[in-house]
Amino acid sequence: MSAVSIALNRFGYGLACGARAPRDPKAWLLAQLDSFDPAPAPIAARAQTRGKTGEMIETLRTLRREVREMADPAMAPAGGEAAMMAETGADNSRAAALAGLPPEYRTKLLEARRVAIDDLAVRVNVAVASETPLVERLVHFWSNHFSVSLGKPGTQFEVGPHEFTAIRPHVLGKFSDLLKAAVLHPAMLLYLDQFQSIGPNAPFQQRRAARANADPQAPRGLNENLAREVLELHTLGVGGGYAQADVTELARALTGWTVPGIGRVGRFAQEQASGAAFVALVHEPGARTILGKTYAASGPGQALAVLDDLAAHPSTARFIATKFARHFAGDTPPTSLVARLEADFRNTGGDLASLTRTLIASPEAWAPGPLKFRTPFEWYIAAMRLSGLEGLEPQRIARVLGELGQTPWRAPSPAGYDDLAASWAAPDVLFRRVELAERMAQGAPADDVLARAEAAFPDALSDMTRTWLTRAESGRQALALLLVAPEMMRR
Amino acid sequence: MLTRLDRRTLLAGSLALGASGLALPRIALAQTTGTRKVLFVLLRGAADGLAMLAPVGDPGFEALRGAALADYASAPRIGSFFALHPALTEVGKAAASGEALFVHAAATAYRERSHFDAQNLLETGGSAPYATKDGWLNRLVTLTGEAQRGEMPRALAIAPAVPLALRGDAPVSSYAPSALPAASDDFMARVGALYEADSELASLWARAIETRAMAGDDGLNSLRDASANGALVASLMQGARGAQIAMIEVDGWDTHANQRGAFARQARGLDALLAAYRTGMGEEWRDTLVLVATEFGRTAQLNGTGGTDHGTASAALVMGGNVRGGRVEADWPGLAARQLYEGRDLAPTIALESVLAGAVAEHFRLDPAQTLARLFPGRIGKPLSGIVR
């Protein structure tokens, strides 16, 4: 690959239809750090959905209660919970399950689903039109690092805002700010069960114990899911030097952080900057000891202080540097690059703009390659940019991404999607791209395909690809072939 | 210039190109184990063994899971001590007819509590996470090929991408039904030609075309529908041209909250998948072995949100027409506080690796000790025996 082709493809999402390749690749990349817009028009124009989540959770809880009264919950075949899961799980039985719901619930669930699909289309359209594709890649990298999922009931109003308001503004800022914003956002609190975790010695727990008619189905205590994933996936990494006791202590420190507008304690909530709420009544009182350091009781400040220290931990620097290097410079990134990024992260206190500049300045990231197999999402954005298709229905975008095997905000686990060729270079993955490419080419401008290919991969187009583009029986067929050419599959 | 390349020539070409091992003559099929099949079902997310197969005979169970006890009141009993989760109706019937064997308090060599590390260890079969690059099921393909005098078994992942357990040197295909309209034959032929000089893409492409052709490319089958999945897996494994070793993954077992409903939903899906698969295999069921396993178990006690957190030992399920089933294989560790692993999890008393290795060795008539050493190197202890008739 030539340096220009590397800047376009390895660092970005490929050349957009009608755009010109940059003359100075490094200067072009660095300029993007200054011109990036965290809230471009489609995001700024997005309808406000804050406040709807609490209402949604309450709706789901009521529904669950009603279903329970009708039948044994564990056995209810297509009851409320099944319908709820079907709704969020893009299930075939969704229509049937929805039809069985009372109209007021159905309306709410459909609205939530529409908001999530519209947000997905916003993400795609912003990336396709972006003039700062390197920074869009960073947004999607960090969004996957702090993965949340629509698979959890009630998250539909929050996953889009999680990326738009907690991730985007911080990808060129401090890692500690990104960490606090992403982890303490309602989407994450819902996804990893934090919103219903209660300190065993919290005042709320004491009062409830004294009450005779407490709802036995209501949340009763500590849930360590978020605490564990913060340590394992977001900061130190597995083997990063923490123990079970640290997980439990962090889980205690995090109690009180919840989603606004839910439950009986909702009226005691204090709004937090992340969009979350803090309810002192369910916060575990007292000091916490994590990784040998003691944190005095300070309400919401306690968890914030721990997160600040985790962001500054040497294991975090190593973990982030490795993952960042892997994303750009190969599944097994050069140790020299990892070491340089790690040092940069430590020396700058986790300055992510500096980390990006160090990456751009590193020779390892400019190895002729290709170094990576494109994931389905990366391929789709690159194919959309190159084909010049626009104005797709949000529904269609969501469906296509599902068929390609990588719907954003629906990763199978909190670790996000894999960033390894072995996970994506598979027969069926390839076949789906070929099927889709042929369809995309039907509706896209299909003239001058060879010239477009030369522009998209300057000094990097193979003779084989050139030959088969020339031999194509139509412009459309040539475009379809270009979209699945080896140059498009790897970067 | 490319002219008149139809689907048939394309297929013939890709078969010769991508899967030379498959083109070997099939010698004396009936005398070898070449008609025997194995399906590995990986439950990702740590399925709770205590919910799947509840030790209702243990006085500790009521203390830990009192609220759930009622669910098992009329559930199928396996022996006098265990009750199967009531959503596993069809598995229960298979157990009653002696075709389902359960193993309880089983765990791999992994003793920490990370899903990702644990799945890595279970899939690679290595003695530590990330120590081994290929998967144990892929090594089983090679091992079985050697035993079948070089006739490599067809291996298939029913997933869009090949899971780690099946990755490695032996050729493996992947298949998941697509809802996209089929690309035109001419276009596909040109794509094949475009990839000719690219060995990685050429090989992926050849395998994609081959599997599509076999499945009849039925876009109506949906991966999300458990029952259709079971039937799909069976259709891809049936007959002499079907896959001999296959794997499917079922996500969603990480029940940190409200486990009672969530587990029942998961169990119903698994039950439907296995039932449809059993029906779909028809006569071949008696030569089929199904292994269902998960990366680790969950905490014995419910947490504050009605769920369970990451634990240690869990249960595994072995099904098939030639399985010596209807029973539970367990060295029950007990549920009293002092008997729990680190005071919180069901303690492991059987190595899951010895169950997997023992089952496939008996099924394919391989040497059990060698099989364990090849698939799960570095394990001490013996492969479990008496699984298959």
Coordinates of N, CA and C in Angstrom, one line a residue, chain B residues 181-264:
Chain B
P181 N -31.0 -11.4 -1.0 CA -31.3 -12.2 -2.2 C -30.0 -12.7 -2.8
A182 N -30.1 -13.9 -3.5 CA -28.9 -14.5 -3.9 C -28.2 -13.7 -5.0
A183 N -26.9 -13.6 -5.0 CA -26.2 -12.9 -6.0 C -26.2 -13.7 -7.3
S184 N -26.0 -13.1 -8.4 CA -26.2 -13.8 -9.7 C -25.0 -14.7 -9.9
D185 N -25.2 -15.8 -10.5 CA -24.1 -16.8 -10.8 C -22.9 -16.2 -11.5
D186 N -23.2 -15.4 -12.5 CA -22.2 -14.8 -13.3 C -21.3 -13.9 -12.4
F187 N -21.9 -13.1 -11.6 CA -21.2 -12.2 -10.7 C -20.3 -13.0 -9.7
M188 N -20.9 -14.1 -9.2 CA -20.1 -15.0 -8.3 C -18.9 -15.6 -9.0
A189 N -19.1 -16.0 -10.2 CA -18.0 -16.6 -10.9 C -16.9 -15.6 -11.1
R190 N -17.2 -14.3 -11.4 CA -16.2 -13.3 -11.6 C -15.5 -13.0 -10.3
V191 N -16.3 -13.0 -9.2 CA -15.6 -12.8 -7.9 C -14.6 -13.9 -7.6
G192 N -15.0 -15.1 -8.0 CA -14.0 -16.2 -7.8 C -12.7 -16.0 -8.6
A193 N -12.9 -15.5 -9.8 CA -11.8 -15.2 -10.7 C -10.9 -14.1 -10.1
L194 N -11.6 -13.1 -9.6 CA -10.9 -11.9 -9.0 C -10.0 -12.3 -7.8
Y195 N -10.5 -13.4 -7.1 CA -9.8 -13.8 -5.9 C -8.7 -14.8 -6.2
E196 N -8.5 -15.2 -7.5 CA -7.6 -16.3 -7.8 C -6.2 -16.1 -7.2
A197 N -5.7 -14.9 -7.3 CA -4.3 -14.7 -6.9 C -4.2 -14.4 -5.4
D198 N -5.3 -14.4 -4.7 CA -5.3 -14.1 -3.3 C -5.7 -15.3 -2.5
S199 N -4.7 -16.0 -1.9 CA -5.0 -17.4 -1.4 C -6.0 -17.3 -0.3
E200 N -5.9 -16.3 0.6 CA -6.9 -16.3 1.7 C -8.3 -16.2 1.2
L201 N -8.5 -15.2 0.4 CA -9.9 -14.9 -0.1 C -10.4 -16.0 -1.0
A202 N -9.5 -16.6 -1.8 CA -9.9 -17.7 -2.7 C -10.4 -18.9 -1.9
S203 N -9.7 -19.2 -0.8 CA -10.0 -20.3 0.0 C -11.4 -20.1 0.7
L204 N -11.5 -18.9 1.3 CA -12.8 -18.5 2.0 C -13.9 -18.6 1.0
W205 N -13.7 -18.1 -0.2 CA -14.7 -18.1 -1.2 C -15.2 -19.5 -1.6
A206 N -14.2 -20.3 -1.9 CA -14.5 -21.7 -2.3 C -15.4 -22.4 -1.2
R207 N -15.0 -22.2 0.0 CA -15.8 -22.9 1.0 C -17.2 -22.3 1.2
A208 N -17.3 -21.0 1.0 CA -18.6 -20.3 1.1 C -19.5 -20.9 0.0
I209 N -19.0 -21.0 -1.2 CA -19.8 -21.5 -2.4 C -20.3 -22.9 -2.1
E210 N -19.4 -23.7 -1.6 CA -19.7 -25.1 -1.4 C -20.8 -25.3 -0.4
T211 N -20.6 -24.6 0.7 CA -21.6 -24.7 1.8 C -23.0 -24.2 1.4
R212 N -23.0 -23.1 0.6 CA -24.3 -22.5 0.1 C -25.0 -23.5 -0.7
A213 N -24.2 -24.2 -1.6 CA -24.8 -25.1 -2.5 C -25.5 -26.3 -1.8
M214 N -24.8 -26.7 -0.7 CA -25.3 -27.9 0.0 C -26.5 -27.5 0.8
A215 N -26.6 -26.3 1.3 CA -27.7 -26.0 2.1 C -28.9 -25.6 1.3
G216 N -28.7 -25.5 0.0 CA -29.8 -25.1 -0.9 C -30.1 -23.6 -0.7
D217 N -29.3 -22.9 0.0 CA -29.4 -21.5 0.3 C -30.8 -21.1 0.6
D218 N -31.3 -21.7 1.6 CA -32.7 -21.4 2.0 C -32.7 -20.2 3.0
G219 N -32.9 -19.0 2.4 CA -32.9 -17.8 3.2 C -34.0 -17.7 4.2
L220 N -35.0 -18.6 4.2 CA -36.1 -18.5 5.1 C -35.7 -19.0 6.5
N221 N -34.7 -19.9 6.5 CA -34.2 -20.4 7.9 C -33.6 -19.2 8.6
S222 N -33.9 -19.0 9.8 CA -33.4 -17.9 10.6 C -32.6 -18.4 11.7
L223 N -31.4 -17.8 11.8 CA -30.5 -18.2 13.0 C -31.1 -17.9 14.3
R224 N -32.1 -17.0 14.3 CA -32.7 -16.5 15.5 C -33.8 -17.4 16.0
D225 N -34.2 -18.3 15.2 CA -35.3 -19.2 15.6 C -34.7 -20.5 16.0
A226 N -34.8 -20.8 17.3 CA -34.0 -22.0 17.8 C -34.4 -23.3 17.1
S227 N -35.7 -23.4 16.9 CA -36.2 -24.7 16.3 C -35.7 -24.8 14.9
A228 N -35.8 -23.7 14.1 CA -35.3 -23.7 12.7 C -33.8 -24.0 12.7
N229 N -33.1 -23.4 13.7 CA -31.7 -23.7 13.8 C -31.4 -25.1 13.9
G230 N -32.1 -25.8 14.8 CA -31.8 -27.2 15.1 C -32.0 -28.0 13.8
A231 N -33.1 -27.7 13.1 CA -33.4 -28.4 11.8 C -32.3 -28.1 10.8
L232 N -31.9 -26.8 10.8 CA -30.8 -26.4 9.8 C -29.5 -27.1 10.1
V233 N -29.2 -27.2 11.3 CA -27.9 -27.9 11.7 C -28.0 -29.4 11.2
A234 N -29.2 -30.0 11.4 CA -29.4 -31.4 11.0 C -29.3 -31.5 9.5
S235 N -29.9 -30.5 8.8 CA -29.8 -30.6 7.3 C -28.4 -30.5 6.8
L236 N -27.6 -29.8 7.5 CA -26.2 -29.6 7.1 C -25.3 -30.8 7.5
M237 N -25.8 -31.6 8.4 CA -25.0 -32.7 8.9 C -25.4 -34.1 8.3
Q238 N -26.6 -34.1 7.7 CA -27.2 -35.4 7.3 C -26.4 -36.0 6.1
G239 N -26.4 -37.3 6.0 CA -25.9 -38.0 4.8 C -24.4 -38.0 4.7
A240 N -23.9 -38.7 3.7 CA -22.5 -38.9 3.5 C -21.8 -37.5 3.2
R241 N -22.5 -36.6 2.6 CA -21.9 -35.3 2.2 C -22.1 -34.2 3.4
G242 N -22.8 -34.6 4.4 CA -23.0 -33.7 5.5 C -21.8 -33.5 6.3
A243 N -21.7 -32.5 7.2 CA -20.6 -32.3 8.0 C -20.6 -33.4 9.1
Q244 N -19.4 -33.8 9.4 CA -19.2 -34.9 10.4 C -19.0 -34.3 11.8
I245 N -18.3 -33.1 11.8 CA -18.1 -32.4 13.1 C -18.6 -31.0 12.9
A246 N -19.5 -30.6 13.8 CA -20.0 -29.2 13.6 C -20.2 -28.6 15.0
M247 N -20.3 -27.3 14.9 CA -20.4 -26.5 16.2 C -21.4 -25.4 16.0
I248 N -22.2 -25.2 17.1 CA -23.1 -24.0 17.1 C -23.0 -23.3 18.4
E249 N -23.2 -22.0 18.5 CA -23.1 -21.3 19.7 C -24.4 -20.8 20.1
V250 N -24.7 -20.8 21.4 CA -26.0 -20.2 21.9 C -25.5 -19.2 23.0
D251 N -25.8 -17.9 22.7 CA -25.4 -16.8 23.6 C -26.5 -16.6 24.6
G252 N -26.2 -15.7 25.6 CA -27.2 -15.2 26.5 C -27.4 -15.9 27.8
W253 N -26.4 -16.6 28.3 CA -26.5 -17.3 29.6 C -26.0 -16.5 30.8
D254 N -25.6 -15.3 30.6 CA -25.0 -14.5 31.7 C -26.0 -13.8 32.5
T255 N -26.7 -14.6 33.3 CA -27.9 -14.2 34.0 C -27.6 -13.5 35.4
H256 N -27.1 -12.2 35.3 CA -26.7 -11.5 36.5 C -27.9 -11.0 37.2
A257 N -29.1 -10.9 36.6 CA -30.2 -10.3 37.2 C -31.5 -11.1 36.8
N258 N -32.5 -11.2 37.7 CA -33.8 -11.8 37.3 C -33.6 -13.1 36.6
Q259 N -32.8 -14.0 37.2 CA -32.4 -15.2 36.6 C -33.5 -16.2 36.3
R260 N -34.6 -16.1 37.1 CA -35.6 -17.1 37.0 C -36.3 -17.1 35.7
G261 N -36.7 -15.9 35.2 CA -37.3 -15.8 33.9 C -36.3 -16.0 32.8
A262 N -35.1 -15.3 33.0 CA -34.1 -15.3 31.9 C -33.6 -16.8 31.6
F263 N -33.4 -17.5 32.7 CA -32.8 -18.9 32.5 C -33.9 -19.7 31.8
A264 N -35.2 -19.6 32.2 CA -36.2 -20.4 31.6 C -36.3 -20.1 30.1

